[in-house]
mmCIF file with all atom_site columns, C-alpha atoms in Angstrom:
data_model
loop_
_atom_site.group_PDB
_atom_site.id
_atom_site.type_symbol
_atom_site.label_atom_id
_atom_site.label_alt_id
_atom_site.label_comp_id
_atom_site.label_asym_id
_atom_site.label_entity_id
_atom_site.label_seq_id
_atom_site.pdbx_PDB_ins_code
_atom_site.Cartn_x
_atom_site.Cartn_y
_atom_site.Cartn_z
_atom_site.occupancy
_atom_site.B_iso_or_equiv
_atom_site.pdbx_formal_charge
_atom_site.auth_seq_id
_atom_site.auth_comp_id
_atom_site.auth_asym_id
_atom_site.auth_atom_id
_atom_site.pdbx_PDB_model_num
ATOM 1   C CA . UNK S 1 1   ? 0.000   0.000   0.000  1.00 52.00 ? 1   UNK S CA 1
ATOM 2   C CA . UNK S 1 2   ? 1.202   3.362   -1.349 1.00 61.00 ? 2   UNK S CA 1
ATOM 3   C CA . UNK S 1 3   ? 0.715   6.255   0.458  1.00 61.00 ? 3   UNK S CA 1
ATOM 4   C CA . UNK S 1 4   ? 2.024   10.095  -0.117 1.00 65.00 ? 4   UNK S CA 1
ATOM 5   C CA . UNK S 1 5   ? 2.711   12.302  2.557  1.00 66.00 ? 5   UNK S CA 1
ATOM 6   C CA . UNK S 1 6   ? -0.620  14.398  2.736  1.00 66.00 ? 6   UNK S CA 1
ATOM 7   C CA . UNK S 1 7   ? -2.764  10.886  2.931  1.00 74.00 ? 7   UNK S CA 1
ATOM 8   C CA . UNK S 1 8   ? -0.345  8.984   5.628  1.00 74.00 ? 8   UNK S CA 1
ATOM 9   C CA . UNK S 1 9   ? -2.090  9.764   8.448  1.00 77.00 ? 9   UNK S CA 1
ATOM 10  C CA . UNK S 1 10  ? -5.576  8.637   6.856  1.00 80.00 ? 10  UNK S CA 1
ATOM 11  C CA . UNK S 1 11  ? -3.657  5.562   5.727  1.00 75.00 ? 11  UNK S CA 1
ATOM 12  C CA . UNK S 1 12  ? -2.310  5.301   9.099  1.00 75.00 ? 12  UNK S CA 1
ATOM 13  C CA . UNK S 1 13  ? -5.702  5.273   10.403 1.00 80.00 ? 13  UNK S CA 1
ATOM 14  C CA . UNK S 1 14  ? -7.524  3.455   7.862  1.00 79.00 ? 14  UNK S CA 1
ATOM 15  C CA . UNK S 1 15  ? -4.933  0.592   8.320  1.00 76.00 ? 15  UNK S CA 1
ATOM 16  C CA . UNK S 1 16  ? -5.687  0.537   12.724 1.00 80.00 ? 16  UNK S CA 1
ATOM 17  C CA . UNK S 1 17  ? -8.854  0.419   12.208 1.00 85.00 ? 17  UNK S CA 1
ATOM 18  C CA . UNK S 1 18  ? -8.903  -2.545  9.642  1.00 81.00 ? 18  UNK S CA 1
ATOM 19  C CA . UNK S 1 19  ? -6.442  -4.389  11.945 1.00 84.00 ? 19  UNK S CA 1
ATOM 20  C CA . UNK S 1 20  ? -8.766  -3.446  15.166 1.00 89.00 ? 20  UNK S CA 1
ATOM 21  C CA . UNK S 1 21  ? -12.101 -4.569  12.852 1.00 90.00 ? 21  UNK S CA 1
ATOM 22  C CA . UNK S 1 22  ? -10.620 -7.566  12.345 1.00 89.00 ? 22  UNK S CA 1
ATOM 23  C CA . UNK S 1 23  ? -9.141  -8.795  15.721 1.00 90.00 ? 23  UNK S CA 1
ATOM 24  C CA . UNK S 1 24  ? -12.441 -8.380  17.106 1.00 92.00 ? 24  UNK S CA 1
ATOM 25  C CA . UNK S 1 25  ? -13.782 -10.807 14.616 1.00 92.00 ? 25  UNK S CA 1
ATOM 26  C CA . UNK S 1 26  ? -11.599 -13.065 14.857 1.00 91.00 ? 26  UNK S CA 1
ATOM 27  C CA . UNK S 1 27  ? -12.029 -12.783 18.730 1.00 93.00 ? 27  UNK S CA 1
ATOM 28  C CA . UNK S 1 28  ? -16.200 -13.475 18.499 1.00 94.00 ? 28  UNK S CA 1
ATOM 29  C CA . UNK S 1 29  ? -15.392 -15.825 16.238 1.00 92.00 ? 29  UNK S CA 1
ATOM 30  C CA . UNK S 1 30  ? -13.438 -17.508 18.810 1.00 93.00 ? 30  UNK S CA 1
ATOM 31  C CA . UNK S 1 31  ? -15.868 -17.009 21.650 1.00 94.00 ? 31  UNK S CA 1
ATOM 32  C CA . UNK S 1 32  ? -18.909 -18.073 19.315 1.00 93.00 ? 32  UNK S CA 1
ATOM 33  C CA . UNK S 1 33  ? -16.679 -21.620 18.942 1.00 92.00 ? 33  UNK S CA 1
ATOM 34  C CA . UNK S 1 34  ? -15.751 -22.326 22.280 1.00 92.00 ? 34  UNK S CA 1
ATOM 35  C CA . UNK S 1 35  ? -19.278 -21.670 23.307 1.00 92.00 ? 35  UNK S CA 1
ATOM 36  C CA . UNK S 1 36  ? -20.624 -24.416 20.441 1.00 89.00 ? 36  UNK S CA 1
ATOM 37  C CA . UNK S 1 37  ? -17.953 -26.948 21.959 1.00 89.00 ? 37  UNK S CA 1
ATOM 38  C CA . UNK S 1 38  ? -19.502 -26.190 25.457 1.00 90.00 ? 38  UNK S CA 1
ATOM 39  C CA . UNK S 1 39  ? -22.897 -26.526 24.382 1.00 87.00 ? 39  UNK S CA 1
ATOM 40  C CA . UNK S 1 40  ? -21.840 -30.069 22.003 1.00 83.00 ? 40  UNK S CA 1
ATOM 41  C CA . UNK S 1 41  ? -20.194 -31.493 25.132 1.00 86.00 ? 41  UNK S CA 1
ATOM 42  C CA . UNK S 1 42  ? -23.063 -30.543 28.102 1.00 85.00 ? 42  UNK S CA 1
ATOM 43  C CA . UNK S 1 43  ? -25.311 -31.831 25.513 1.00 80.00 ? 43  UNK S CA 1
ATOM 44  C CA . UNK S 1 44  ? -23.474 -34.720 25.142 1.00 79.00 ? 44  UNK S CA 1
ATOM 45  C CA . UNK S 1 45  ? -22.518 -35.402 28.611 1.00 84.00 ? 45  UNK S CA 1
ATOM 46  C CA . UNK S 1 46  ? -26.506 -34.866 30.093 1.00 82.00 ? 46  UNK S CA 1
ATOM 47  C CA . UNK S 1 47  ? -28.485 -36.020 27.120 1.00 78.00 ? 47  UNK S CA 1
ATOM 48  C CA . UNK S 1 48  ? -30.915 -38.293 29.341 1.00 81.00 ? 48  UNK S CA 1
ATOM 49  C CA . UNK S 1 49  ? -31.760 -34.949 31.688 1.00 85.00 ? 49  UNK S CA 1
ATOM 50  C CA . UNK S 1 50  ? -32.292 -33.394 29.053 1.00 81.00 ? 50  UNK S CA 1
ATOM 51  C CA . UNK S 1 51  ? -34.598 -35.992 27.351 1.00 79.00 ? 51  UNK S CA 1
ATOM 52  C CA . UNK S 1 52  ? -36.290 -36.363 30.895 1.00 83.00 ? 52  UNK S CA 1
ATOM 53  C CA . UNK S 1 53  ? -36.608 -32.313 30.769 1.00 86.00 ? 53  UNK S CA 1
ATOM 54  C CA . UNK S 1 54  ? -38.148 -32.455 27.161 1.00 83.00 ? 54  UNK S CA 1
ATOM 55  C CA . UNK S 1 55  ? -40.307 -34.936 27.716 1.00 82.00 ? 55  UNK S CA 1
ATOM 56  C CA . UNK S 1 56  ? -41.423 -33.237 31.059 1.00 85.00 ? 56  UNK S CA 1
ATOM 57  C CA . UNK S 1 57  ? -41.670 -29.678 28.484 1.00 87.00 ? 57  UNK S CA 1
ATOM 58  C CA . UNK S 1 58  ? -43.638 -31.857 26.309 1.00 83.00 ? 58  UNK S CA 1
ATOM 59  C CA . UNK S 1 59  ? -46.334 -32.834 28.462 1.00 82.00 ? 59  UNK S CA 1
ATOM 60  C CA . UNK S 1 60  ? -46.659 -29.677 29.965 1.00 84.00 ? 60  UNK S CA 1
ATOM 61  C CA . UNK S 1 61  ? -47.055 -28.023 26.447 1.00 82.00 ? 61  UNK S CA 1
ATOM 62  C CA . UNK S 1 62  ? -49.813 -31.068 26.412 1.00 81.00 ? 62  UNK S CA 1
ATOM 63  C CA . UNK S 1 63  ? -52.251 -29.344 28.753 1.00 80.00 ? 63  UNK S CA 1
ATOM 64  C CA . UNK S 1 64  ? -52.055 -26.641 26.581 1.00 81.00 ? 64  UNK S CA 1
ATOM 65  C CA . UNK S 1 65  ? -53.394 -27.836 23.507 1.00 83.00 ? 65  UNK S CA 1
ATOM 66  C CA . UNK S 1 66  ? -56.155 -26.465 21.801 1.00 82.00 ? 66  UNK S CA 1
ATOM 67  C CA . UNK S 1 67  ? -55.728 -22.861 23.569 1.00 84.00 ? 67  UNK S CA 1
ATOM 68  C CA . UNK S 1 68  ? -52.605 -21.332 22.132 1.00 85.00 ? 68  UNK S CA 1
ATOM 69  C CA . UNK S 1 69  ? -52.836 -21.844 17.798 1.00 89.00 ? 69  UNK S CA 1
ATOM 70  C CA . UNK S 1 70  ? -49.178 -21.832 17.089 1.00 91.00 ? 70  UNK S CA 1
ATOM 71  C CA . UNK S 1 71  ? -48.313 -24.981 19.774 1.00 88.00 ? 71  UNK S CA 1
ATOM 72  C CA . UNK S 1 72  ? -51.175 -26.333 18.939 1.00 88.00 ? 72  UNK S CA 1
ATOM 73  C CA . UNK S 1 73  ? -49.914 -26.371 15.366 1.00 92.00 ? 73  UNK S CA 1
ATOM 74  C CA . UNK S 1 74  ? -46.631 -27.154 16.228 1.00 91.00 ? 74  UNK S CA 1
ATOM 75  C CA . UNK S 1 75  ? -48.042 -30.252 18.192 1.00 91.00 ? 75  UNK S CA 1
ATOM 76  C CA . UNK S 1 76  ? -49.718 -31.298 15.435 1.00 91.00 ? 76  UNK S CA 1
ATOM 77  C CA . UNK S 1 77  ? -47.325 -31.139 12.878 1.00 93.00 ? 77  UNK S CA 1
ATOM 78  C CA . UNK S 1 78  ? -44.643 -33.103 14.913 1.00 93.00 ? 78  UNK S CA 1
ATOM 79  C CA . UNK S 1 79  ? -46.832 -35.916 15.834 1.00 92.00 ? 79  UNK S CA 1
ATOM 80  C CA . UNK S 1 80  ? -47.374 -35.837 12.117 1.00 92.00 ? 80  UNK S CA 1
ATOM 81  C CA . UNK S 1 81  ? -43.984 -35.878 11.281 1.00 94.00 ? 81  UNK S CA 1
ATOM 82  C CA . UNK S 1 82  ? -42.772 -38.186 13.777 1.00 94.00 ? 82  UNK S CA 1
ATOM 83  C CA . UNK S 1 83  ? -45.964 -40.473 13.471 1.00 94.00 ? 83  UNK S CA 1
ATOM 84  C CA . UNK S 1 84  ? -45.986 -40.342 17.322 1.00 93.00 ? 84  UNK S CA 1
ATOM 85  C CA . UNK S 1 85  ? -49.122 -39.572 19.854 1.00 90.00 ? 85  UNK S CA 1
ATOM 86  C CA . UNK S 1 86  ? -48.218 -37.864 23.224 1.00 88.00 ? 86  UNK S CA 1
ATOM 87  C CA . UNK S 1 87  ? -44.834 -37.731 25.245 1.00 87.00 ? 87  UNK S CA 1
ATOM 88  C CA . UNK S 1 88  ? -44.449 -40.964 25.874 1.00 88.00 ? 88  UNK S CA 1
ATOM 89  C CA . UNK S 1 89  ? -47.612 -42.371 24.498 1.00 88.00 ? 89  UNK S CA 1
ATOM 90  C CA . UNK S 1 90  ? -50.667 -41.828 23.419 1.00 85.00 ? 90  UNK S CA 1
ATOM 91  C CA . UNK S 1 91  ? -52.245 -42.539 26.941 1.00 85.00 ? 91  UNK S CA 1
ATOM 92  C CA . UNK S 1 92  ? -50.740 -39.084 27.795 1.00 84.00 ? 92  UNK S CA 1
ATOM 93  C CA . UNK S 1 93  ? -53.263 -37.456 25.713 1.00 83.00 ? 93  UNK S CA 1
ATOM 94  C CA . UNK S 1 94  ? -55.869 -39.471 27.869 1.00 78.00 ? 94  UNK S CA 1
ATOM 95  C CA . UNK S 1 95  ? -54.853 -37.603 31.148 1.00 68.00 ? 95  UNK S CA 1
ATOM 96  C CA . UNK S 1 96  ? -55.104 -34.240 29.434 1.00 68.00 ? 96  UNK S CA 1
ATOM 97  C CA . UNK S 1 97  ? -57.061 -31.253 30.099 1.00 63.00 ? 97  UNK S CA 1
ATOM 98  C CA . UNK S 1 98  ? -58.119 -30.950 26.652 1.00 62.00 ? 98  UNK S CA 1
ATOM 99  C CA . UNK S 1 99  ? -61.745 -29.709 25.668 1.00 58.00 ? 99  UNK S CA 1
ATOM 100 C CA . UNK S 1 100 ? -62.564 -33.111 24.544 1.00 62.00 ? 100 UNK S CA 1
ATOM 101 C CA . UNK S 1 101 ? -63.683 -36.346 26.433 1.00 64.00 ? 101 UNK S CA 1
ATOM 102 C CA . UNK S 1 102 ? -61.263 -38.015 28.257 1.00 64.00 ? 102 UNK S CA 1
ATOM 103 C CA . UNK S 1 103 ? -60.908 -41.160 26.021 1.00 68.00 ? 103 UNK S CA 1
ATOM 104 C CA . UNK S 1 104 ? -59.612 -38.778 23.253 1.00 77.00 ? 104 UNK S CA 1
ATOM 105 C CA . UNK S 1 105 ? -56.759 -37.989 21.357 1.00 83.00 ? 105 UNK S CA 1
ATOM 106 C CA . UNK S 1 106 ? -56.162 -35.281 18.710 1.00 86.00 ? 106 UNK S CA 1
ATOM 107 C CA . UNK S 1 107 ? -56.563 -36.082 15.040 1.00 83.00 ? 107 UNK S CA 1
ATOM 108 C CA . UNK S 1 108 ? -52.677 -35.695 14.736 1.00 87.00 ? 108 UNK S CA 1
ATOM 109 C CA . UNK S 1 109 ? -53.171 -39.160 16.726 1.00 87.00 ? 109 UNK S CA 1
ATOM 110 C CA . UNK S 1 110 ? -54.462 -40.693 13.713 1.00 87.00 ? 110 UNK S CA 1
ATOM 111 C CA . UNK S 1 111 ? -52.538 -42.778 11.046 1.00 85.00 ? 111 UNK S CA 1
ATOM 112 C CA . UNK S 1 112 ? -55.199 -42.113 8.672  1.00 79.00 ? 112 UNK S CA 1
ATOM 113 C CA . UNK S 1 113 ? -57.635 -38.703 9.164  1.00 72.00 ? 113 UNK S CA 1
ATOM 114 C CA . UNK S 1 114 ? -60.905 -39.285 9.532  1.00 71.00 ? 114 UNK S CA 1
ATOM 115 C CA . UNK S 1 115 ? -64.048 -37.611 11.393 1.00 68.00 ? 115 UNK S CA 1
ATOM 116 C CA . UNK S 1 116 ? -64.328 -38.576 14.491 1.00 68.00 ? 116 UNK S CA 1
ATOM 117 C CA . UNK S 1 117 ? -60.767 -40.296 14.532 1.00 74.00 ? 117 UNK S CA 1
ATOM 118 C CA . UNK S 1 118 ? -59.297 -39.151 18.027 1.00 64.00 ? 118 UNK S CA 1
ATOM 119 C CA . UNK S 1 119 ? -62.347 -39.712 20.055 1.00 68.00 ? 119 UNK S CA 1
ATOM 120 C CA . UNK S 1 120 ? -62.951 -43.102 21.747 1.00 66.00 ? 120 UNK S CA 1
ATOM 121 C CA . UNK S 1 121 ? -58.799 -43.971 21.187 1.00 66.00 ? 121 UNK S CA 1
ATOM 122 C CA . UNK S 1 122 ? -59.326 -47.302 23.439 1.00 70.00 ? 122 UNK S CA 1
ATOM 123 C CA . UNK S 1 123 ? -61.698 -48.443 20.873 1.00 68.00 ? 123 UNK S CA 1
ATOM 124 C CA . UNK S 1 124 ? -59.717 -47.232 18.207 1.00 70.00 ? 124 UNK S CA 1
ATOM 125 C CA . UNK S 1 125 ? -56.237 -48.232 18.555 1.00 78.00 ? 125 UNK S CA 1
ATOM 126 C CA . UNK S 1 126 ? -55.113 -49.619 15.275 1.00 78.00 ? 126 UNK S CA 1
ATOM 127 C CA . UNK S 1 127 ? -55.578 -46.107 13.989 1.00 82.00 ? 127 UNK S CA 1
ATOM 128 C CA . UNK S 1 128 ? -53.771 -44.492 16.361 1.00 86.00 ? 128 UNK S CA 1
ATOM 129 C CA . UNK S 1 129 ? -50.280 -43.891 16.517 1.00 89.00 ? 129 UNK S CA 1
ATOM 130 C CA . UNK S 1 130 ? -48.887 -45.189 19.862 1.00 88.00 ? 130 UNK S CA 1
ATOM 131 C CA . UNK S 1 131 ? -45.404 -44.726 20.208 1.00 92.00 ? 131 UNK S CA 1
ATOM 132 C CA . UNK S 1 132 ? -44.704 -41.277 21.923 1.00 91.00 ? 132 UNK S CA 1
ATOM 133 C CA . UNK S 1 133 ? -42.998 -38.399 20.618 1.00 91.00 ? 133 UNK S CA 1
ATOM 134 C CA . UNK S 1 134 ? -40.045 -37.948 22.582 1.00 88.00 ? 134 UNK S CA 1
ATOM 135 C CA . UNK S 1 135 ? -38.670 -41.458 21.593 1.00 88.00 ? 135 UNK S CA 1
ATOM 136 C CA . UNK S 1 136 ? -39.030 -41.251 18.174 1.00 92.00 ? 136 UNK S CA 1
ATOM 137 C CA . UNK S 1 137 ? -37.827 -37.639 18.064 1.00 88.00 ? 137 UNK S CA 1
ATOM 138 C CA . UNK S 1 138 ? -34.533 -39.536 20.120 1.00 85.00 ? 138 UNK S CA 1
ATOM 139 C CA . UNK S 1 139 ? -34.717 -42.485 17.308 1.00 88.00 ? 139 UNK S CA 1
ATOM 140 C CA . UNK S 1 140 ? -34.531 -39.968 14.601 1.00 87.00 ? 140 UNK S CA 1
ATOM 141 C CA . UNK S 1 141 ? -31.735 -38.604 16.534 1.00 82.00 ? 141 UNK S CA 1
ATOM 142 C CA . UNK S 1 142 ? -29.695 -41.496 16.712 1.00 81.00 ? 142 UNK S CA 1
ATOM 143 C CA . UNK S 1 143 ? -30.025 -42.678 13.217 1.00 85.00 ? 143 UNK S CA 1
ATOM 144 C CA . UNK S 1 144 ? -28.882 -39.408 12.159 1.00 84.00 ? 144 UNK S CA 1
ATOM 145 C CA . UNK S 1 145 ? -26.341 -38.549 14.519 1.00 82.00 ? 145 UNK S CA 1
ATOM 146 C CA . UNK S 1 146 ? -23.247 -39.280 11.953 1.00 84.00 ? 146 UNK S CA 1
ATOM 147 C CA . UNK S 1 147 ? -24.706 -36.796 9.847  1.00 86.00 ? 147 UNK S CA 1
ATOM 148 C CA . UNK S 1 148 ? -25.484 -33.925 12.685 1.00 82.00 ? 148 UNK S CA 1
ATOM 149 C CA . UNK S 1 149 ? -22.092 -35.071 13.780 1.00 82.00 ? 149 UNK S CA 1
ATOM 150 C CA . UNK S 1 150 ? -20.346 -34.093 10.420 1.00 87.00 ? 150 UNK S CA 1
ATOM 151 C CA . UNK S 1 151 ? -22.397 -30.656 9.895  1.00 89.00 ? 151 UNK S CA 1
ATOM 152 C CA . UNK S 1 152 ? -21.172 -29.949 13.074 1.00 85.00 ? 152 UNK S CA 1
ATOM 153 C CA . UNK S 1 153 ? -17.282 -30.443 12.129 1.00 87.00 ? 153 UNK S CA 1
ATOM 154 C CA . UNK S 1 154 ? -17.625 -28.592 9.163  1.00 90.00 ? 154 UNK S CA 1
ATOM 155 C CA . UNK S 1 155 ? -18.734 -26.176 10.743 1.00 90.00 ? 155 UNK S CA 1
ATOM 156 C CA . UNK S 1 156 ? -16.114 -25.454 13.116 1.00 89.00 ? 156 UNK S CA 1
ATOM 157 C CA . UNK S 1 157 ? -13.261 -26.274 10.869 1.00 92.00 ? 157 UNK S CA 1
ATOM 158 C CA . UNK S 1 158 ? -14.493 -23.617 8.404  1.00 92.00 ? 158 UNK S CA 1
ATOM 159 C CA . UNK S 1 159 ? -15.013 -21.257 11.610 1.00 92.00 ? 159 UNK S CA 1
ATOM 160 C CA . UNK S 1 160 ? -11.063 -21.993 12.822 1.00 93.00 ? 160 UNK S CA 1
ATOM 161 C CA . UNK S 1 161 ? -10.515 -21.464 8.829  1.00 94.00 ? 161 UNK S CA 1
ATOM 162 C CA . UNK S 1 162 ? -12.370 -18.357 9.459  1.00 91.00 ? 162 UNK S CA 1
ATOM 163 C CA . UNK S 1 163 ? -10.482 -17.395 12.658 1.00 92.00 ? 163 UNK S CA 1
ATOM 164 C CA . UNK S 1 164 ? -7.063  -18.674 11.177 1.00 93.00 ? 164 UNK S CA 1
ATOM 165 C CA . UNK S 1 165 ? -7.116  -16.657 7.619  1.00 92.00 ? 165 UNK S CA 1
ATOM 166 C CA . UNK S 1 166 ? -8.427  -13.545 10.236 1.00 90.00 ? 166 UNK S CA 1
ATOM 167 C CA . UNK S 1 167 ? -5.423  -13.706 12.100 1.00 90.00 ? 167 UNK S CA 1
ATOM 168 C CA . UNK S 1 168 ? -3.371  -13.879 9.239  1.00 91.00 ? 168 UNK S CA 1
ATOM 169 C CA . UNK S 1 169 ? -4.731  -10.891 7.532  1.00 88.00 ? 169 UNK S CA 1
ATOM 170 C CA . UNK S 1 170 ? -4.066  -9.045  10.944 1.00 85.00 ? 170 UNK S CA 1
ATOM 171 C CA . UNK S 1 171 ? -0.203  -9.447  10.736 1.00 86.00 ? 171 UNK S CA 1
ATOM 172 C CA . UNK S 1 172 ? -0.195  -8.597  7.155  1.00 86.00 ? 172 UNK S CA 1
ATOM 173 C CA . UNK S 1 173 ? -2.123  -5.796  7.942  1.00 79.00 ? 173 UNK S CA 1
ATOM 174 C CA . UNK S 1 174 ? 0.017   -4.869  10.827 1.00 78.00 ? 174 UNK S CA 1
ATOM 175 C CA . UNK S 1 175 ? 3.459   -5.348  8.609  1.00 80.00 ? 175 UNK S CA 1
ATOM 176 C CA . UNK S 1 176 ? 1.523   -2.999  6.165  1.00 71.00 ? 176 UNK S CA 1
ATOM 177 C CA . UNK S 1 177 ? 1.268   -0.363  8.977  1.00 68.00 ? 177 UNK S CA 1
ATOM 178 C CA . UNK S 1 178 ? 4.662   -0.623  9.950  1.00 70.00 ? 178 UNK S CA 1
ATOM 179 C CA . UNK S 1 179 ? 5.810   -0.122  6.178  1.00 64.00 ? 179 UNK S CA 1
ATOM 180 C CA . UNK S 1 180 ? 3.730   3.333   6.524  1.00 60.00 ? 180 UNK S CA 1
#
């Protein structure tokens, strides 16, 4: 970088505060990875409290059902994608404050919709799904860990990348400024 005598100090400054931009960057950038390693490993290390903790989430979110729209959608739609019923099982449903009788389910419950579908489960079963949510949401999980597993080390090799190539441009930037 070329600078003549009336624009040194702006190249001066122009320079600092590229190589200050940048250290802080790459400093975030650091933070923002330790913290995903901290995260990964607490995960890791208390992954049945924290299925016991969803699960107990899950069932509270349960008694809700039917009064807020968006978790009752959200309910819905996972029980639908994870061709579950309930926390645990579809007897959860049963127990339920819901504005329905007690032997009912939502139609989410229901391998194939049709009127009427959710009430009576008992009598109903083979329509029902009756495996619970929070172990097939853990199944799906585990059969896909490898992959989660892999996005997540791409990720923070690209982010050391990130951090590396920052730190890099800092010293060159740096030499620059001593050149000026």
């Amino acid at each position: 970088m070329k600078c003549d005598n009336q624009d040194r100090l702006l190249c001066i400054k122009a320079i600092l505060f590229c190589v200050i931009l940048i250290f802080w960057f790459s400093v975030i950038m650091l933070l923002i990875f330790v913290v995903e390693i901290v995260v990964g490993i607490s995960a890791f290390t208390y992954r049945d409290r924290i299925q016991s903790i969803v699960s107990q989430r899950f069932l509270k979110v349960l008694h809700t059902y039917g009064q807020e729209p968006r978790l009752t959608n959200a309910i819905d739609s996972i029980q639908q994608e994870f061709q579950c019923c309930g926390a645990q099982n579809f007897t959860d449903w049963l127990n339920s404050t819901l504005n329905m009788p007690a032997t009912s389910v939502p139609r989410s419950c229901c391998r194939r919709n049709q009127p009427m579908c959710g009430n009576n489960a008992l009598d109903h079963m083979d329509n029902l799904f009756l495996e619970g949510c929070v172990v097939k949401m853990r199944n799906w999980i585990s059969e896909h860990i490898q992959v989660i597993g892999a996005m997540g080390l791409g990720l923070g090799f690209s982010q050391i990348f990130g951090i590396l190539l920052s730190w890099l441009l800092v010293n060159f930037l740096r030499e620059s400024y001593a050149a000026v």
